[in-house]
Amino acid sequence: MATENASTAATGYVQPEIDVPALTGVLDGEYAGIRDLVRTNLATHASVLEEAEELGIDAFRERVREVVVKMAATGQTGMGFPAEFGGGGDVGASIAAFETLAFGDLSVLVKVGVQFGLFGGAILQLGTQRHHDAHLPGLITGELMGCFAMTETGHGSNVQALGTVARYDAASREFVITTPDDQARKDYIGNAARHAELGVVFAQLEVDGQARGVHAFVVPLRVGGRPAPGVRIEDDGRKMGLNGVDNGRLWFDGVRVPREALLNRFADVTPEGVYESAIDNPNRRFFTMLGTLVQGRVSVAGAGISVAKVALAIATKYAVRRRQFEATPDTGEQVLLDYGLHQRRLLPLIARTYALHIAQDGVRTQLHEVFSGIQDDAQARRRLESQAAGIKALGTWHATRVVQECREACGGAGYLAVNRFAALKSDSDVFTTFEGDNHVLLQLVAKGLLTDHASEFEDLDQLGMVRYVTNLAVETVIERTSAHKLLERVRDLLPGGDEWDREAGLLDSEYQLAMVRFREEHMLAGLARRIKRGIDEKRDPGAVFSQVQDHVIAVARAHVERLVTEAFVAKVRAMPEGGEKAALALLCDLFALSTIEADRAWFMEHGRLTIQRSKAISREVNDLCRKVRPLAVDLVDAWGIPSAMLRAPDLVG
């Protein structure tokens, strides 16, 4: 370390000092109060981490329910509901609470998500006053348990093709709900196997013989603890993780519910059997309905980022305690985090976690503004849906990667169940599937980019999107993403003219932004050209899209990484001078350069990186890791994870 201190003195670099509570305040932002309430509740119920391993599946499910109801009594879980029903009236606070709850047992988290986010959110967002009056007071306290019955065995991501049918019987003024075959059974439904009394059931509505598309209905599932007439319930059984959540399957055999059971915010059926909706276009109606449920994606994204924080906090604390091998003959064994490779393994992941946290803050704010009516136009909703999908994909993939890397970085001790990684790994793995498969979500992101979130956005299926891009928008897309126009903008920002990417400093945030912007825009223009070329060659639109799907995913990832980079840079620029800003600036540089480094092949293929510059970026990443290393423990402590949640006695002491 003496050599390092001498070199930093020679370069004039001053190591920043972090005020950990101050940095926690920066990260918690306006929701510090609700986050602290959740931290207190997590510590109060910390025993659930042990009970997850000690109790049988039935007993643990009951214990998770008990913890959820107790947390609900503190107001923590009802923040997103109107105050008139006992909620907190603050959508943003509800997301912040959920993100913080993900520091703890994830069965509790998912039970909360199912009950208050999915079931409660559907009643709130798809229902009207009659549904709110009947159900919100009970579900907010946890007295009324429910489930969200959308997914079917045969149809996961393709919600428009669900098989469950709801036919209106005008004579009895009832809907008759039927599961036509096993492919249409509701599957993997949280709360269904044991606890749900009601379900929000999504089904194909038929009125007077005419199909009206997917709508949602409130359906009794249990009466007196037993399955309701016509309802068949089956337990999904043990899963890879989250065994405190009672996932189940549902079948409906001519189940009758009153006309008022239709969640009728966007469409209704009169007593006489006339279908009515203010949204004429059925596709637009469907996507408007689904758009109100975007809160789930924002929640899962935040939860994934929190899981990454827990794993990194444990691995970092272990890495400054554990010694391995002598660095020189006259010294003792060296702590793990002083090894360059170990720094490379953990510190860029800490930087990326900070970056995703800051980007998630922006999406949460958008959600709050859209759902509170502050910014509630069609463009704002489409932008929210796209960014929520993108951050959910990158955030949950990040969690999966981080948990694995941190488990390995903790060696054999990391494999012991007592040290939390077993639970983190098994319980968070499905986050990449929750609320939409990540690859499907990234296709949604790319669709928005190709069509510029056009007014026809909701009407475009996969083939429609291809035709739209080909016939209407390809010149617009290419013009909007012209590399020449981008380079003109870049020349205004950086020295060096045509040599901008060789002359600019690697730690210049404008250089970093220009690189990720160039990548996104170049990829997007290339995708539009590939689609147009395929159609010009008279190939089938479906085949064209299938052949460019790898490009579609790459564009979407590049887009989301650009948004994350921009959010991080903007956050650092807006902070007052001091140790916290200096520390976040180091992390921002580390995130941006390690992102460019990870895709260096693309940048070199497209003339944006020379071999020498590529090597210089790797040297800079190594140097940034050395500068971040003394701050590492403070940086993970600033996340404010309750010590009881770092349940890893062999690793953190």
XYZ file of C-alpha atoms in Angstrom:
653
model
C 0.000 0.000 0.000
C 2.980 2.348 0.554
C 3.777 2.295 -3.166
C 0.163 3.125 -3.955
C 0.151 6.051 -1.526
C 3.357 7.401 -3.102
C 1.882 7.127 -6.595
C -1.342 8.859 -5.591
C 0.649 11.652 -3.985
C 2.667 12.040 -7.188
C -0.476 12.345 -9.327
C -2.189 14.741 -6.934
C -5.063 12.305 -6.355
C -6.762 12.771 -2.989
C -8.676 9.823 -1.599
C -12.234 10.942 -0.771
C -13.743 10.308 2.632
C -17.362 9.168 2.867
C -19.847 10.172 5.548
C -21.813 6.910 5.449
C -25.088 8.240 6.942
C -24.936 11.194 4.547
C -24.511 8.882 1.553
C -27.371 6.706 2.829
C -29.462 9.870 2.906
C -28.559 10.592 -0.712
C -29.575 7.079 -1.760
C -32.769 6.967 0.327
C -33.823 10.367 -0.991
C -37.336 11.561 -0.231
C -38.369 8.106 0.984
C -35.948 7.849 3.918
C -38.827 7.609 6.407
C -40.630 4.678 4.789
C -37.318 2.905 4.133
C -36.396 3.209 7.814
C -39.800 1.815 8.813
C -39.163 -1.213 6.598
C -35.651 -1.641 8.033
C -37.140 -1.660 11.528
C -39.741 -4.243 10.507
C -37.067 -6.420 8.901
C -35.021 -6.406 12.105
C -38.131 -7.155 14.184
C -38.937 -10.234 12.109
C -35.338 -11.298 11.384
C -36.022 -14.801 12.728
C -37.878 -15.600 9.504
C -34.480 -16.080 7.817
C -33.770 -19.064 10.090
C -37.369 -20.286 10.000
C -37.147 -20.578 6.212
C -34.692 -23.446 6.761
C -36.064 -24.894 10.001
C -39.821 -25.107 9.347
C -41.662 -27.495 7.072
C -43.249 -26.019 3.968
C -46.754 -25.744 5.444
C -45.563 -24.163 8.675
C -43.308 -21.745 6.828
C -46.124 -20.632 4.550
C -48.207 -19.810 7.611
C -45.277 -17.991 9.207
C -44.772 -15.875 6.069
C -48.452 -14.956 6.056
C -48.235 -13.976 9.715
C -45.214 -11.713 9.072
C -46.931 -10.075 6.091
C -50.043 -9.267 8.126
C -47.942 -7.850 10.976
C -46.007 -5.663 8.542
C -49.281 -4.494 7.012
C -50.379 -3.281 10.449
C -47.449 -0.819 10.479
C -48.646 0.839 7.255
C -45.611 -0.341 5.321
C -47.421 -2.377 2.673
C -50.389 -0.075 2.051
C -48.508 3.049 1.009
C -49.774 2.947 -2.583
C -53.498 2.818 -1.755
C -55.798 5.831 -1.238
C -55.893 7.241 2.285
C -59.705 6.910 2.411
C -59.313 3.121 2.530
C -56.478 3.089 5.057
C -53.558 3.456 2.649
C -50.751 6.003 2.418
C -51.727 7.628 -0.872
C -48.152 7.588 -2.211
C -47.267 5.288 -5.120
C -43.570 6.183 -5.045
C -43.358 5.351 -1.343
C -44.917 1.934 -1.977
C -42.156 1.086 -4.483
C -39.440 2.371 -2.118
C -40.872 0.198 0.665
C -40.867 -2.867 -1.596
C -37.279 -2.245 -2.721
C -36.142 -2.074 0.913
C -38.153 -5.144 1.917
C -36.038 -7.123 -0.588
C -33.123 -6.954 1.880
C -34.982 -9.605 3.885
C -36.565 -12.990 3.274
C -37.786 -13.050 -0.301
C -40.837 -15.235 0.370
C -42.130 -12.397 2.554
C -41.303 -9.949 -0.248
C -43.128 -11.947 -2.920
C -46.140 -12.569 -0.668
C -46.351 -8.793 -0.184
C -45.986 -8.285 -3.940
C -48.782 -10.724 -4.750
C -51.187 -9.435 -2.098
C -50.698 -5.671 -2.302
C -49.030 -5.167 -5.688
C -50.744 -7.642 -8.008
C -54.088 -8.445 -6.352
C -54.515 -5.066 -4.664
C -53.091 -3.175 -7.625
C -55.519 -4.850 -10.025
C -58.513 -4.013 -7.807
C -57.303 -0.415 -7.501
C -56.251 0.223 -11.104
C -58.755 -1.880 -13.067
C -61.762 -1.587 -10.763
C -64.084 1.286 -9.930
C -65.627 2.634 -6.735
C -67.795 -0.429 -6.087
C -64.749 -2.700 -6.128
C -62.697 -0.276 -4.036
C -65.401 0.016 -1.376
C -65.933 -3.740 -1.233
C -62.346 -4.974 -1.202
C -59.651 -2.362 -0.508
C -60.143 -1.939 3.281
C -59.822 -5.686 3.904
C -56.970 -6.367 1.512
C -54.899 -3.412 2.818
C -54.898 -4.946 6.327
C -54.238 -8.458 4.989
C -57.527 -9.684 6.427
C -58.728 -10.401 2.882
C -56.138 -12.433 0.979
C -56.266 -12.637 -2.774
C -54.353 -13.610 -5.881
C -53.695 -12.419 -9.427
C -54.704 -15.161 -11.858
C -53.325 -14.207 -15.253
C -50.647 -16.728 -16.310
C -51.787 -20.020 -17.824
C -49.893 -23.248 -18.408
C -50.097 -22.778 -22.176
C -49.793 -18.994 -22.309
C -47.262 -17.082 -20.275
C -46.048 -13.928 -21.980
C -48.784 -13.954 -24.655
C -51.591 -12.646 -22.458
C -53.849 -11.784 -25.400
C -54.084 -15.494 -26.232
C -55.299 -16.670 -22.800
C -57.724 -19.592 -22.957
C -59.997 -19.019 -19.929
C -63.441 -17.824 -21.076
C -66.015 -15.569 -19.366
C -69.417 -15.619 -21.137
C -72.124 -13.169 -20.166
C -75.505 -14.719 -19.366
C -78.000 -11.867 -19.775
C -80.876 -13.933 -18.336
C -79.163 -14.302 -14.945
C -76.992 -11.185 -15.275
C -73.922 -13.246 -14.488
C -70.611 -14.111 -16.087
C -69.871 -17.818 -16.480
C -66.142 -18.538 -16.164
C -64.769 -21.728 -17.678
C -61.393 -23.402 -18.135
C -61.773 -25.207 -21.492
C -58.680 -27.438 -21.151
C -55.520 -27.957 -19.100
C -53.531 -25.553 -21.258
C -55.897 -22.825 -20.023
C -55.553 -23.620 -16.324
C -54.152 -20.763 -14.272
C -50.659 -21.725 -13.123
C -47.901 -20.568 -10.751
C -50.437 -18.278 -9.061
C -49.080 -16.915 -5.764
C -51.466 -17.187 -2.762
C -53.707 -19.599 -4.700
C -52.706 -22.904 -3.092
C -53.660 -21.974 0.490
C -54.574 -18.421 1.364
C -56.479 -16.582 -1.368
C -60.205 -16.073 -0.812
C -60.616 -14.008 -3.977
C -58.839 -14.000 -7.315
C -58.566 -11.360 -10.010
C -59.051 -13.718 -12.938
C -58.159 -12.717 -16.497
C -60.364 -14.298 -19.156
C -61.585 -13.878 -22.727
C -64.880 -12.011 -22.479
C -67.743 -13.146 -24.731
C -70.919 -11.049 -24.912
C -73.827 -12.167 -27.093
C -71.521 -14.535 -28.947
C -68.953 -11.856 -29.735
C -65.360 -12.040 -28.452
C -64.292 -8.850 -26.692
C -60.760 -9.739 -25.640
C -59.134 -10.239 -22.252
C -60.836 -8.661 -19.221
C -60.447 -9.118 -15.461
C -63.023 -10.416 -12.980
C -63.174 -10.725 -9.206
C -63.907 -14.388 -8.511
C -64.418 -16.082 -5.103
C -61.960 -18.967 -4.801
C -62.749 -20.169 -1.280
C -65.787 -20.167 0.960
C -65.117 -20.947 4.605
C -61.622 -22.087 3.734
C -62.852 -24.645 1.163
C -62.725 -24.265 -2.638
C -65.779 -22.406 -3.916
C -68.303 -24.332 -6.062
C -66.862 -25.029 -9.512
C -63.328 -24.006 -8.483
C -60.588 -26.628 -8.468
C -57.315 -25.772 -6.715
C -54.036 -27.660 -6.845
C -50.748 -26.910 -5.108
C -47.776 -26.304 -7.417
C -45.626 -28.005 -4.768
C -42.013 -27.300 -3.935
C -40.159 -24.857 -6.130
C -36.487 -24.008 -6.575
C -37.044 -21.294 -3.967
C -39.696 -19.018 -2.433
C -41.315 -21.957 -0.677
C -43.003 -19.627 1.787
C -45.301 -18.562 -1.070
C -48.204 -20.911 -1.820
C -48.235 -21.028 -5.616
C -51.078 -23.004 -7.107
C -53.145 -23.946 -10.143
C -56.778 -23.015 -10.733
C -59.528 -24.471 -12.917
C -63.042 -23.034 -13.323
C -65.984 -25.249 -14.231
C -68.862 -22.928 -15.118
C -68.235 -20.651 -12.135
C -70.901 -17.930 -11.977
C -70.126 -14.435 -10.741
C -72.429 -11.396 -10.763
C -72.209 -8.762 -13.515
C -70.574 -6.397 -11.005
C -67.572 -8.763 -10.717
C -66.154 -7.345 -13.966
C -63.373 -4.866 -13.161
C -64.924 -2.148 -15.282
C -62.635 0.869 -15.369
C -62.065 0.499 -19.120
C -65.079 -1.528 -20.254
C -68.446 -2.664 -18.930
C -71.429 -4.821 -19.816
C -74.931 -3.471 -19.222
C -77.481 -5.667 -17.422
C -79.121 -6.337 -20.809
C -75.822 -7.540 -22.271
C -74.537 -4.548 -24.237
C -70.738 -4.156 -24.234
C -69.528 -0.597 -23.620
C -66.061 0.957 -23.641
C -64.683 4.468 -24.076
C -61.721 2.889 -25.925
C -62.994 1.626 -29.280
C -59.829 -0.107 -30.474
C -59.590 -3.535 -28.778
C -55.782 -3.668 -28.941
C -55.484 -0.209 -27.439
C -57.959 -1.183 -24.730
C -55.925 -4.287 -23.901
C -52.613 -2.423 -23.699
C -54.184 0.380 -21.684
C -55.387 -2.220 -19.181
C -51.972 -3.902 -18.979
C -50.228 -0.535 -18.758
C -51.911 0.159 -15.438
C -50.117 -2.903 -14.034
C -46.594 -1.630 -14.854
C -46.017 -1.113 -11.131
C -45.121 -4.796 -10.815
C -42.181 -4.485 -13.201
C -40.859 -1.417 -11.415
C -41.142 -3.280 -8.101
C -39.321 -6.399 -9.291
C -36.526 -4.298 -10.808
C -35.962 -2.555 -7.477
C -36.085 -5.863 -5.624
C -33.438 -7.371 -7.904
C -31.123 -4.421 -7.291
C -31.599 -4.848 -3.516
C -30.734 -8.548 -3.746
C -27.490 -7.574 -5.488
C -26.758 -5.158 -2.631
C -27.129 -7.874 0.015
C -24.828 -10.256 -1.879
C -22.210 -7.556 -2.459
C -22.318 -6.354 1.143
C -21.594 -9.874 2.402
C -18.869 -10.578 -0.164
C -17.173 -7.209 0.367
C -17.120 -7.525 4.149
C -15.729 -11.032 3.797
C -13.064 -9.810 1.357
C -11.622 -7.351 3.898
C -11.497 -10.033 6.643
C -10.353 -13.156 4.821
C -6.641 -13.567 4.192
C -5.143 -15.825 1.554
C -1.508 -16.325 0.468
C 1.506 -14.209 1.312
C 2.101 -11.289 -1.038
C 5.812 -11.171 -0.200
C 8.027 -13.424 1.952
C 8.246 -10.889 4.800
C 4.514 -10.112 5.111
C 1.545 -12.054 6.360
C -1.235 -13.340 4.177
C -3.010 -10.640 2.186
C -6.707 -9.774 2.527
C -8.720 -10.782 -0.523
C -9.808 -7.291 -1.533
C -6.187 -6.155 -1.895
C -5.790 -8.548 -4.830
C -6.353 -6.875 -8.184
C -8.440 -9.777 -9.474
C -10.748 -9.694 -6.470
C -11.213 -5.960 -6.932
C -12.052 -6.612 -10.571
C -14.629 -9.208 -9.542
C -16.522 -7.114 -6.987
C -15.955 -3.390 -7.454
C -17.374 -2.937 -10.989
C -20.443 -4.813 -9.723
C -20.772 -2.333 -6.850
C -20.499 0.483 -9.397
C -23.168 -1.085 -11.602
C -25.442 -1.583 -8.596
C -25.165 2.112 -7.751
C -25.874 2.966 -11.389
C -28.984 0.768 -11.487
C -30.163 2.155 -8.122
C -30.018 5.695 -9.535
C -31.747 4.709 -12.782
C -34.432 2.904 -10.764
C -34.989 6.134 -8.813
C -35.840 7.821 -12.108
C -38.287 5.116 -13.181
C -39.950 5.166 -9.745
C -40.402 8.939 -10.056
C -41.943 8.493 -13.523
C -44.325 5.872 -12.158
C -45.356 8.133 -9.301
C -45.973 11.070 -11.648
C -47.985 9.025 -14.149
C -50.124 7.287 -11.525
C -50.614 10.470 -9.496
C -51.767 12.367 -12.583
C -48.807 14.769 -12.500
C -47.693 13.655 -15.973
C -50.373 11.446 -17.431
C -50.288 11.664 -21.223
C -49.964 8.755 -23.647
C -46.307 9.455 -24.441
C -45.382 9.521 -20.734
C -47.110 6.180 -20.183
C -45.342 4.554 -23.136
C -42.012 5.909 -22.000
C -42.666 4.545 -18.502
C -43.656 1.117 -19.820
C -40.517 0.921 -21.957
C -38.117 2.050 -19.244
C -39.775 -0.156 -16.619
C -39.375 -3.162 -18.924
C -35.733 -2.341 -19.638
C -34.640 -1.692 -16.053
C -36.510 -4.794 -14.905
C -34.562 -6.919 -17.398
C -31.134 -5.461 -16.642
C -31.755 -5.229 -12.892
C -32.829 -8.843 -12.451
C -30.101 -10.238 -14.711
C -27.661 -8.186 -12.654
C -28.996 -9.756 -9.435
C -28.531 -13.278 -10.786
C -24.985 -12.525 -11.947
C -24.009 -10.757 -8.711
C -25.295 -13.492 -6.403
C -23.302 -16.107 -8.315
C -20.105 -14.031 -8.418
C -20.345 -13.161 -4.729
C -21.033 -16.766 -3.744
C -17.896 -17.849 -5.594
C -15.911 -14.957 -4.091
C -16.784 -16.319 -0.640
C -15.456 -19.786 -1.409
C -16.737 -22.830 0.436
C -18.212 -20.749 3.244
C -20.470 -19.060 0.707
C -21.999 -22.445 -0.062
C -23.235 -23.018 3.491
C -26.947 -22.318 3.894
C -26.334 -20.393 7.118
C -24.494 -17.744 5.108
C -27.519 -16.581 3.116
C -26.296 -17.177 -0.429
C -28.293 -20.398 -0.793
C -31.523 -18.505 -0.051
C -30.570 -15.477 -2.136
C -29.708 -17.656 -5.114
C -32.736 -19.930 -5.019
C -35.266 -17.236 -4.113
C -34.165 -14.502 -6.537
C -33.511 -16.653 -9.605
C -37.135 -16.403 -10.770
C -37.007 -12.596 -10.770
C -35.780 -12.854 -14.371
C -39.135 -14.511 -15.183
C -41.503 -12.558 -12.900
C -43.530 -9.797 -14.573
C -42.374 -10.864 -18.027
C -39.462 -12.886 -19.400
C -36.518 -10.527 -19.791
C -35.976 -11.253 -23.481
C -39.654 -10.585 -24.199
C -39.454 -7.328 -22.236
C -36.419 -6.170 -24.193
C -38.321 -6.808 -27.436
C -40.984 -4.444 -26.077
C -38.259 -1.842 -25.486
C -36.923 -2.216 -29.038
C -40.417 -2.010 -30.507
C -40.855 1.372 -28.859
C -37.533 2.572 -30.234
C -38.264 1.444 -33.792
C -41.681 3.082 -33.851
C -40.589 6.104 -31.786
C -43.481 5.244 -29.434
C -45.844 6.185 -32.242
C -49.553 6.631 -31.651
C -50.099 3.276 -33.363
C -47.816 1.596 -30.795
C -50.554 -0.444 -29.089
C -51.957 -1.662 -32.390
C -48.750 -3.220 -33.621
C -48.170 -6.907 -33.103
C -44.829 -8.384 -34.169
C -45.726 -8.465 -37.857
C -47.390 -5.061 -37.700
C -44.234 -3.596 -36.225
C -42.132 -4.988 -39.079
C -44.504 -3.529 -41.664
C -44.635 -0.202 -39.829
C -40.864 0.095 -39.751
C -40.589 -0.929 -43.379
C -43.343 1.148 -44.925
C -43.443 4.274 -42.805
C -40.580 4.768 -40.467
C -37.338 3.317 -41.727
C -36.089 6.552 -43.296
C -37.145 8.403 -40.166
C -35.379 5.905 -37.933
C -32.178 6.055 -39.976
C -32.288 9.846 -40.216
C -32.902 10.130 -36.481
C -30.008 7.776 -35.741
C -27.600 8.967 -38.412
C -24.012 8.383 -37.336
C -22.999 11.549 -39.192
C -25.437 13.642 -37.185
C -24.233 12.014 -33.999
C -20.608 12.757 -34.800
C -21.474 16.377 -35.523
C -22.992 16.614 -32.055
C -19.969 14.916 -30.543
C -17.534 17.338 -32.200
C -19.291 20.188 -30.428
C -18.678 18.511 -27.093
C -15.153 17.203 -27.357
C -11.779 18.264 -28.705
C -10.084 16.515 -31.596
C -12.503 16.765 -34.519
C -12.568 13.436 -36.365
C -10.188 12.062 -33.752
C -12.635 12.791 -30.913
C -12.618 9.314 -29.471
C -8.810 9.234 -29.391
C -8.251 12.721 -28.036
C -10.949 12.887 -25.354
C -10.071 11.966 -21.815
C -11.376 8.583 -20.717
C -12.714 10.142 -17.523
C -14.594 12.837 -19.428
C -18.260 11.999 -18.884
C -19.091 13.527 -22.270
C -16.800 10.979 -23.909
C -18.438 8.143 -21.975
C -21.924 9.358 -22.912
C -20.950 9.828 -26.559
C -19.722 6.234 -26.735
C -22.906 4.650 -25.347
C -25.102 6.996 -27.407
C -23.197 6.160 -30.589
C -23.558 2.428 -29.911
C -27.312 2.646 -29.385
C -28.019 4.860 -32.379
C -25.751 2.896 -34.727
C -27.365 -0.392 -33.653
C -30.868 1.024 -34.068
C -30.177 2.307 -37.575
C -28.621 -1.045 -38.479
C -31.674 -2.907 -37.204
C -34.024 -0.729 -39.229
C -31.945 -1.354 -42.346
C -31.924 -5.127 -41.777
C -35.711 -5.164 -41.419
C -36.187 -3.054 -44.553
C -33.777 -5.219 -46.539
C -35.647 -8.378 -45.533
C -39.002 -6.965 -46.643
C -37.521 -5.551 -49.874
C -36.382 -9.102 -50.633
C -40.052 -10.194 -50.287
C -39.389 -12.380 -47.261
C -42.149 -13.164 -44.752
C -42.345 -10.443 -42.039
C -42.397 -13.047 -39.278
C -39.260 -14.695 -40.633
C -37.579 -11.298 -40.985
C -38.255 -10.435 -37.373
C -37.108 -13.855 -36.155
C -33.805 -13.458 -38.003
C -33.073 -10.062 -36.433
C -34.099 -10.897 -32.857
C -30.480 -11.044 -31.692
C -30.067 -7.508 -33.027
C -33.359 -6.468 -31.378
C -32.122 -7.564 -27.948
C -28.722 -5.920 -28.462
C -30.377 -2.594 -29.361
C -32.619 -2.705 -26.315
C -29.744 -3.494 -23.961
C -27.675 -0.698 -25.466
C -30.605 1.685 -25.033
C -31.127 0.816 -21.372
C -27.402 1.017 -20.603
C -27.354 4.470 -22.192
C -30.269 5.557 -19.988
C -28.519 4.181 -16.898
C -25.271 5.960 -17.785
C -27.064 9.247 -18.360
C -28.914 8.936 -15.044
C -25.676 8.271 -13.132
C -23.805 11.143 -14.782
C -26.695 13.534 -14.094
C -26.866 12.457 -10.443
C -23.151 13.067 -9.877
C -23.259 16.461 -11.599
C -26.171 17.579 -9.432
C -24.533 16.697 -6.100
C -22.801 19.311 -3.916
C -19.028 19.100 -3.674
C -17.671 16.735 -1.027
C -16.569 13.207 -0.301
C -19.876 11.651 -1.315
C -19.806 13.310 -4.740
C -16.157 12.332 -5.261
C -16.909 8.721 -4.356
C -19.926 8.534 -6.678
C -17.861 10.130 -9.460
C -15.329 7.296 -9.142
C -18.147 4.743 -9.308
C -19.705 6.510 -12.289
C -16.408 6.384 -14.196
C -15.929 2.753 -13.214
C -19.429 1.837 -14.369
C -19.172 3.707 -17.679
C -15.707 2.442 -18.618
C -16.358 -1.154 -17.554
C -19.551 -1.034 -19.674
C -17.544 0.126 -22.700
C -14.825 -2.430 -21.927
C -17.356 -5.273 -21.760
C -18.477 -4.464 -25.320
C -15.069 -3.491 -26.663
C -15.371 -5.902 -29.571
C -18.380 -3.977 -30.909
C -16.693 -0.604 -30.476
C -13.545 -1.852 -32.230
C -15.558 -3.424 -35.077
C -17.275 -0.085 -35.638
C -14.156 2.076 -35.514
C -14.798 3.684 -32.144
C -11.872 2.079 -30.295
C -8.290 1.593 -31.366
C -6.325 -1.292 -29.878
C -4.266 1.192 -27.867
C -7.343 2.982 -26.540
C -8.998 -0.305 -25.638
C -5.948 -1.256 -23.573
C -5.955 2.205 -21.981
C -9.574 1.684 -20.877
C -8.647 -1.596 -19.185
C -5.752 0.100 -17.386
C -8.102 2.878 -16.284
C -10.649 0.367 -14.973
C -7.907 -1.296 -12.940
C -6.795 2.088 -11.587
C -10.378 3.012 -10.666
C -10.727 -0.302 -8.824
C -7.626 0.562 -6.778
C -9.127 3.969 -5.933
C -12.519 2.514 -4.996
C -11.021 -0.303 -2.899
C -10.471 1.808 0.310
C -14.086 3.007 0.037
C -15.652 -0.400 -0.579
C -16.965 -1.127 2.916
C -18.381 2.390 3.293
C -20.059 2.080 -0.103
C -21.898 -1.135 0.808
C -22.696 0.154 4.308
C -24.373 3.196 2.730
C -27.085 0.911 1.355
C -28.391 0.679 4.896
C -28.966 -3.080 4.986
C -29.944 -4.077 8.546
C -27.111 -6.105 10.066
C -29.482 -8.957 10.870
C -30.167 -9.320 7.126
C -26.451 -9.959 6.471
C -26.965 -13.319 8.095
C -23.568 -14.762 7.321
C -21.686 -15.377 10.582
C -18.853 -17.250 8.866
C -18.342 -14.398 6.410
C -19.018 -11.062 8.098
C -18.687 -12.070 11.750
